[in-house]
Amino acid sequence: MINYFPEEVLEHVFSFLTSHRDRNAVSLVCKSWYNVERFSRGKVFIGNCYAISPERLISRFPRVRSLTLKGKPHFADFNLVLHDWGGYVYPWIEAMAKGCTNLEELRLKRMLVSDASLELIAKSFPNFKSLVLVSCEGFTTDGLAAIASNCRFLRELDLQENEVEDPRGQWLSCFPDSCTSLASLNFACLKGEVNLAALERLVARCRNLKSLRLNHAVPPDVLQKILARAPQLVDLGAGSFVHDPESETYNKLKNVMQKCTSIRSLSGFLDVNARCLPAIYPICINLTSLNLSYAPGIYSKELVKLIRKCKKLQCLWILDTIGDKGLRVVASACKELQELRVFKSDPNDVGNAAITEEGLVAISAGCPNLNSLLYFCRQMTNTALITVAKNCPNFIRFRLCTLDPITPDAVTMQPLDNGFGAIVQSCKGLKRLSVSGLLTDQVFLYIGMYAEQLETLSIAFAGNSDKGMVYVLNGCKKLKKLEIRDSPFGNMALLADTGKYETMRSLWMSSCKVTFGACKSLAEKMPRLNVEIINEGDEMEGGSDDRQNVEKMYLYRTLVGPRKDAPDSVWTL
Amino acid sequence: MAKYSSLGLETELTLALPGGGGGGDPSGSMETKQKKRVFFEFSGEESKVVSKNQVVGWPPVCSYRRKNSFSGEERTKMYVKVSMDGAPFLRKIDLSAHEGYSGLIMALEKLFGCYGIGEGDNNEYVPIYEDKDGDWMLVGDVPWQMFSGSCKRLRIMKRLDAKGIKLHAKDLLKGISIEA
């Protein structure tokens, strides 16, 4: 019966399916559905750029318009992976330029992006609309200039936390006068100067501009002029917010802010004079998202005064300078809070006892809708975690990080197993978990037992034996990414269920007890896994000793075998 | 005051309670590679890091954030001389100890025991600084990091002395030099 459905009808039905999972499921039903689906798929998400090749992507989805690619493993963020490990985007762009020129959108995370790649994008895709680069590196503002000059329909240029060299600084002037399509521009991470006059003109002619995030180099008087031209902004990232509160500029800024009634999201304040913050008080009541995690110049008192006014806040990213006291204010003022991230203001600061379990408990009591947490703290207790689990059963993401990676319960000196156990038991929808503190195999038993929806698990300095890792591998049926460092898991755990790794995106293990021999035998047994050993400095001359512990291992499922672009320090077994 | 566990050379982890006195040294079965191992020793009230060895990548703050939060990993002290008109001797202040202009101004006001340093007309004093090029600039025009990177010395000048000189950022940036 299904075979008599005309393809056009199927295609129309499928057009209502937006999630990758739904589309993936649909393509497994039968050959005909597979074909209809693949020709109509516009967006493709590739969580590991080495799991598949660009050529195979294009041959299966010839009409792809939007591509998301992720490169380096997550722990690369913490300097655990070499710069040249890989994740080059150029081959993808090259292949798309040949076979799929209707590309409109490219979103990259942790990839190496060269100016040549950006120039190729600018040349090859006439309908290119959106470029989002997150935690990437390898490019300069010359590459951005190419994008600005040539992408006539550019709607979105979003640069988040990239390392970008800025040799000339004139990229912004490269947007031609005919460019009026920009809706989103984020260059907060750029270090250099920008042509301020060009910026003002650009904002003035892009009437659809909704999101604008500026860098350091944009001073308050220019900000004021920009806001006067773009009262329709929904998302603003202020660059420099340092000026004399007595000055004319400040007055003008205050006045213009009052008219910016559409702003729902605020960030930046990369350089700030806290006495100027009252200028933004008028828009606080409308804010749903506030990111002050790059604004260390705001002291707790002023922070609290500001946040108290943000009654509709749903997402808050701040520094630990807010303190437990400040978090209590957040708990009482921001009843609709869903996401909270409390970052360290000083990675080396041991003496700052600003954030403890008390702040978290207060938040959980005041904000029952909390579903996403990243919390850097000095100490934690089981009681606190159990209370949090009871107050907030809706967690999807729960990431805790204690300053001392193996600190026990601050009151009882016990491991924090029961606390995290309560979290996984209560939060049935938990998808991402990072554990921290003194933890034994017991916590992994709980995780394996209760964390049925868990997809990503990060472990550091935890567990006692192989059993811990095995509990997780056996129990978490939906596990996709497992990353482990400095934990006593060894060969028995690694080899306990080798088939499991083909159901996962990747496994990272560093400073564990896994040996070369075990990695080799895993690689032999599972040809559809790439098992990479990363060796920095420790030269392995000739044959490696099978009994030697491996410093860093990264394995991932792949359909295209060992990659050819690995540097010398990375061995694919 | 909570005591913190210590991670020594022979650190191993087990189910056992953190061992006896002295803040707990868990024992277990994990080998440690000396060169990569962490040495954190927190002693009760002081809570000072005894050894300068740091664990690579801990706490897990992404490298972009590390470089762009005010206190980067290698924060070197930046002491500069500060002179104040009318004060008999100079002082020194550590620019790296402050995250921004407001902190600096507060510290200067405390240092000299006065109030009223700032750009506005109602302030008795104006803060200026000598930059890498030897030019005297008004404090507050450029982003903090740029300022702290190029400031060689500070002067807290009486506003009355600055009368007649238009204190506009643009003019000063052209490098009008003022007698120190």
Short mmCIF file of N, CA, C and O in Angstrom, two decimals, chain A residues 223-290:
data_model
loop_
_atom_site.label_atom_id
_atom_site.label_comp_id
_atom_site.label_asym_id
_atom_site.label_seq_id
_atom_site.Cartn_x
_atom_site.Cartn_y
_atom_site.Cartn_z
N LEU A 223 28.35 52.77 20.62
CA LEU A 223 27.24 51.88 21.02
C LEU A 223 25.94 52.67 21.05
O LEU A 223 24.90 52.23 20.55
N GLN A 224 26.03 53.86 21.61
CA GLN A 224 24.85 54.69 21.72
C GLN A 224 24.29 55.03 20.33
O GLN A 224 23.08 54.94 20.09
N LYS A 225 25.18 55.35 19.41
CA LYS A 225 24.71 55.69 18.06
C LYS A 225 24.10 54.47 17.37
O LYS A 225 23.11 54.58 16.66
N ILE A 226 24.71 53.33 17.61
CA ILE A 226 24.19 52.10 17.00
C ILE A 226 22.80 51.78 17.52
O ILE A 226 21.89 51.45 16.77
N LEU A 227 22.64 51.88 18.83
CA LEU A 227 21.34 51.56 19.42
C LEU A 227 20.27 52.53 18.94
O LEU A 227 19.12 52.15 18.78
N ALA A 228 20.68 53.77 18.71
CA ALA A 228 19.71 54.74 18.21
C ALA A 228 19.22 54.33 16.83
O ALA A 228 18.06 54.55 16.48
N ARG A 229 20.12 53.69 16.05
CA ARG A 229 19.73 53.26 14.71
C ARG A 229 19.01 51.93 14.70
O ARG A 229 18.38 51.57 13.71
N ALA A 230 19.22 51.15 15.75
CA ALA A 230 18.69 49.77 15.72
C ALA A 230 17.88 49.45 16.97
O ALA A 230 18.22 48.55 17.71
N PRO A 231 16.79 50.17 17.18
CA PRO A 231 15.99 49.89 18.37
C PRO A 231 15.28 48.55 18.28
O PRO A 231 14.71 48.09 19.27
N GLN A 232 15.35 47.91 17.09
CA GLN A 232 14.66 46.64 16.93
C GLN A 232 15.49 45.46 17.42
O GLN A 232 15.07 44.31 17.37
N LEU A 233 16.70 45.73 17.91
CA LEU A 233 17.57 44.64 18.36
C LEU A 233 16.92 43.79 19.44
O LEU A 233 16.28 44.31 20.35
N VAL A 234 17.13 42.49 19.32
CA VAL A 234 16.61 41.55 20.30
C VAL A 234 17.75 41.03 21.19
O VAL A 234 17.57 40.71 22.35
N ASP A 235 18.95 40.97 20.60
CA ASP A 235 20.08 40.41 21.32
C ASP A 235 21.26 41.37 21.20
O ASP A 235 21.68 41.69 20.09
N LEU A 236 21.77 41.85 22.33
CA LEU A 236 22.87 42.81 22.29
C LEU A 236 24.05 42.34 23.11
O LEU A 236 23.89 41.91 24.27
N GLY A 237 25.23 42.42 22.52
CA GLY A 237 26.46 42.19 23.27
C GLY A 237 27.24 43.49 23.30
O GLY A 237 27.78 43.90 22.26
N ALA A 238 27.28 44.12 24.44
CA ALA A 238 28.01 45.37 24.55
C ALA A 238 29.51 45.09 24.58
O ALA A 238 29.94 44.09 25.14
N GLY A 239 30.27 45.96 23.97
CA GLY A 239 31.72 45.75 23.99
C GLY A 239 32.30 46.43 25.20
O GLY A 239 32.35 45.90 26.30
N SER A 240 32.70 47.68 24.95
CA SER A 240 33.26 48.43 26.05
C SER A 240 32.16 49.25 26.70
O SER A 240 31.39 49.91 26.01
N PHE A 241 32.08 49.18 27.99
CA PHE A 241 31.03 49.94 28.70
C PHE A 241 31.69 50.78 29.79
O PHE A 241 31.25 50.84 30.93
N VAL A 242 32.79 51.40 29.36
CA VAL A 242 33.53 52.20 30.34
C VAL A 242 33.39 53.65 29.96
O VAL A 242 33.83 54.06 28.91
N HIS A 243 32.77 54.40 30.80
CA HIS A 243 32.74 55.83 30.57
C HIS A 243 32.35 56.54 31.84
O HIS A 243 31.96 55.91 32.82
N ASP A 244 32.44 57.79 31.83
CA ASP A 244 32.13 58.59 32.99
C ASP A 244 30.62 58.72 33.13
O ASP A 244 29.96 59.21 32.22
N PRO A 245 30.08 58.29 34.25
CA PRO A 245 28.63 58.38 34.42
C PRO A 245 28.12 59.82 34.42
O PRO A 245 26.92 60.04 34.36
N GLU A 246 29.02 60.78 34.49
CA GLU A 246 28.57 62.17 34.44
C GLU A 246 28.53 62.71 33.03
O GLU A 246 28.08 63.81 32.79
N SER A 247 29.05 61.92 32.09
CA SER A 247 29.28 62.50 30.77
C SER A 247 28.01 62.53 29.93
O SER A 247 27.02 61.87 30.21
N GLU A 248 28.12 63.30 28.86
CA GLU A 248 27.03 63.44 27.91
C GLU A 248 26.73 62.11 27.24
O GLU A 248 25.59 61.73 27.02
N THR A 249 27.82 61.39 26.91
CA THR A 249 27.66 60.08 26.26
C THR A 249 26.81 59.17 27.11
O THR A 249 25.91 58.49 26.61
N TYR A 250 27.09 59.19 28.40
CA TYR A 250 26.35 58.30 29.29
C TYR A 250 24.87 58.66 29.30
O TYR A 250 24.01 57.79 29.25
N ASN A 251 24.60 59.94 29.33
CA ASN A 251 23.20 60.37 29.31
C ASN A 251 22.48 59.93 28.06
O ASN A 251 21.37 59.43 28.09
N LYS A 252 23.17 60.12 26.94
CA LYS A 252 22.58 59.72 25.66
C LYS A 252 22.33 58.22 25.66
O LYS A 252 21.31 57.74 25.17
N LEU A 253 23.29 57.48 26.20
CA LEU A 253 23.16 56.02 26.23
C LEU A 253 21.96 55.62 27.07
O LEU A 253 21.16 54.76 26.69
N LYS A 254 21.83 56.24 28.21
CA LYS A 254 20.68 55.94 29.08
C LYS A 254 19.38 56.18 28.34
O LYS A 254 18.47 55.36 28.38
N ASN A 255 19.30 57.31 27.65
CA ASN A 255 18.06 57.64 26.95
C ASN A 255 17.76 56.65 25.84
O ASN A 255 16.61 56.24 25.66
N VAL A 256 18.77 56.30 25.10
CA VAL A 256 18.53 55.42 23.97
C VAL A 256 18.20 54.00 24.44
O VAL A 256 17.40 53.29 23.83
N MET A 257 18.80 53.61 25.55
CA MET A 257 18.50 52.28 26.11
C MET A 257 17.03 52.15 26.44
O MET A 257 16.43 51.09 26.25
N GLN A 258 16.46 53.22 26.93
CA GLN A 258 15.06 53.14 27.32
C GLN A 258 14.17 52.80 26.14
O GLN A 258 13.10 52.24 26.30
N LYS A 259 14.66 53.18 24.93
CA LYS A 259 13.83 52.90 23.75
C LYS A 259 14.04 51.50 23.22
O LYS A 259 13.32 51.05 22.33
N CYS A 260 15.05 50.80 23.74
CA CYS A 260 15.35 49.47 23.20
C CYS A 260 14.51 48.42 23.90
O CYS A 260 15.02 47.53 24.59
N THR A 261 13.22 48.51 23.67
CA THR A 261 12.31 47.64 24.42
C THR A 261 12.25 46.24 23.87
O THR A 261 11.61 45.37 24.44
N SER A 262 12.93 45.98 22.74
CA SER A 262 12.89 44.63 22.19
C SER A 262 14.01 43.74 22.70
O SER A 262 14.00 42.53 22.47
N ILE A 263 14.97 44.34 23.38
CA ILE A 263 16.13 43.53 23.80
C ILE A 263 15.73 42.50 24.85
O ILE A 263 15.22 42.84 25.90
N ARG A 264 15.99 41.23 24.51
CA ARG A 264 15.66 40.15 25.42
C ARG A 264 16.92 39.47 25.94
O ARG A 264 16.90 38.73 26.92
N SER A 265 18.03 39.70 25.23
CA SER A 265 19.24 38.98 25.58
C SER A 265 20.40 39.95 25.60
O SER A 265 20.59 40.74 24.68
N LEU A 266 21.18 39.89 26.69
CA LEU A 266 22.26 40.85 26.89
C LEU A 266 23.53 40.12 27.29
O LEU A 266 23.50 39.18 28.09
N SER A 267 24.66 40.56 26.70
CA SER A 267 25.92 39.89 27.03
C SER A 267 27.05 40.87 26.83
O SER A 267 26.84 42.04 26.49
N GLY A 268 28.27 40.40 27.02
CA GLY A 268 29.44 41.22 26.74
C GLY A 268 29.90 41.97 27.97
O GLY A 268 30.23 41.35 28.97
N PHE A 269 29.92 43.28 27.90
CA PHE A 269 30.48 44.13 28.95
C PHE A 269 31.90 43.70 29.23
O PHE A 269 32.33 43.54 30.38
N LEU A 270 32.64 43.52 28.12
CA LEU A 270 33.98 42.99 28.20
C LEU A 270 34.88 43.90 29.01
O LEU A 270 35.87 43.50 29.58
N ASP A 271 34.54 45.16 29.00
CA ASP A 271 35.27 46.14 29.76
C ASP A 271 34.20 47.01 30.37
O ASP A 271 33.44 47.62 29.63
N VAL A 272 34.12 47.04 31.67
CA VAL A 272 32.97 47.74 32.22
C VAL A 272 33.32 48.54 33.45
O VAL A 272 34.12 48.13 34.29
N ASN A 273 32.73 49.70 33.52
CA ASN A 273 32.76 50.51 34.72
C ASN A 273 31.42 50.31 35.40
O ASN A 273 30.38 50.73 34.89
N ALA A 274 31.45 49.66 36.54
CA ALA A 274 30.20 49.25 37.17
C ALA A 274 29.27 50.41 37.48
O ALA A 274 28.06 50.24 37.56
N ARG A 275 29.83 51.59 37.61
CA ARG A 275 28.96 52.73 37.93
C ARG A 275 28.09 53.13 36.74
O ARG A 275 27.20 53.97 36.87
N CYS A 276 28.38 52.54 35.58
CA CYS A 276 27.58 52.86 34.39
C CYS A 276 26.44 51.89 34.18
O CYS A 276 25.63 52.06 33.26
N LEU A 277 26.37 50.88 35.00
CA LEU A 277 25.35 49.86 34.78
C LEU A 277 23.92 50.37 34.89
O LEU A 277 23.05 49.85 34.20
N PRO A 278 23.65 51.35 35.73
CA PRO A 278 22.26 51.83 35.79
C PRO A 278 21.67 52.18 34.42
O PRO A 278 20.46 52.19 34.25
N ALA A 279 22.53 52.43 33.45
CA ALA A 279 22.02 52.75 32.12
C ALA A 279 21.19 51.61 31.55
O ALA A 279 20.29 51.82 30.74
N ILE A 280 21.49 50.39 31.95
CA ILE A 280 20.73 49.28 31.39
C ILE A 280 19.58 48.83 32.27
O ILE A 280 18.81 47.93 31.89
N TYR A 281 19.41 49.46 33.42
CA TYR A 281 18.29 49.06 34.27
C TYR A 281 16.93 49.05 33.54
O TYR A 281 16.13 48.15 33.75
N PRO A 282 16.67 50.04 32.68
CA PRO A 282 15.34 50.05 32.04
C PRO A 282 15.01 48.82 31.24
O PRO A 282 13.84 48.47 31.09
N ILE A 283 16.02 48.11 30.70
CA ILE A 283 15.68 46.95 29.88
C ILE A 283 15.73 45.64 30.66
O ILE A 283 15.36 44.59 30.15
N CYS A 284 16.17 45.70 31.91
CA CYS A 284 16.32 44.47 32.69
C CYS A 284 15.02 43.69 32.81
O CYS A 284 15.03 42.46 32.79
N ILE A 285 13.92 44.43 32.91
CA ILE A 285 12.66 43.74 33.16
C ILE A 285 12.26 42.85 31.99
O ILE A 285 11.54 41.87 32.17
N ASN A 286 12.78 43.15 30.81
CA ASN A 286 12.43 42.36 29.63
C ASN A 286 13.39 41.21 29.34
O ASN A 286 13.13 40.39 28.48
N LEU A 287 14.50 41.20 30.05
CA LEU A 287 15.55 40.24 29.69
C LEU A 287 15.17 38.81 30.02
O LEU A 287 14.72 38.51 31.13
N THR A 288 15.42 37.92 29.03
CA THR A 288 15.28 36.50 29.33
C THR A 288 16.64 35.83 29.40
O THR A 288 16.77 34.73 29.93
N SER A 289 17.66 36.51 28.86
CA SER A 289 18.97 35.90 28.88
C SER A 289 20.03 36.94 29.21
O SER A 289 20.05 38.02 28.63
N LEU A 290 20.91 36.62 30.15
CA LEU A 290 21.94 37.56 30.59
C LEU A 290 23.25 36.81 30.76
O LEU A 290 23.34 35.84 31.51
#
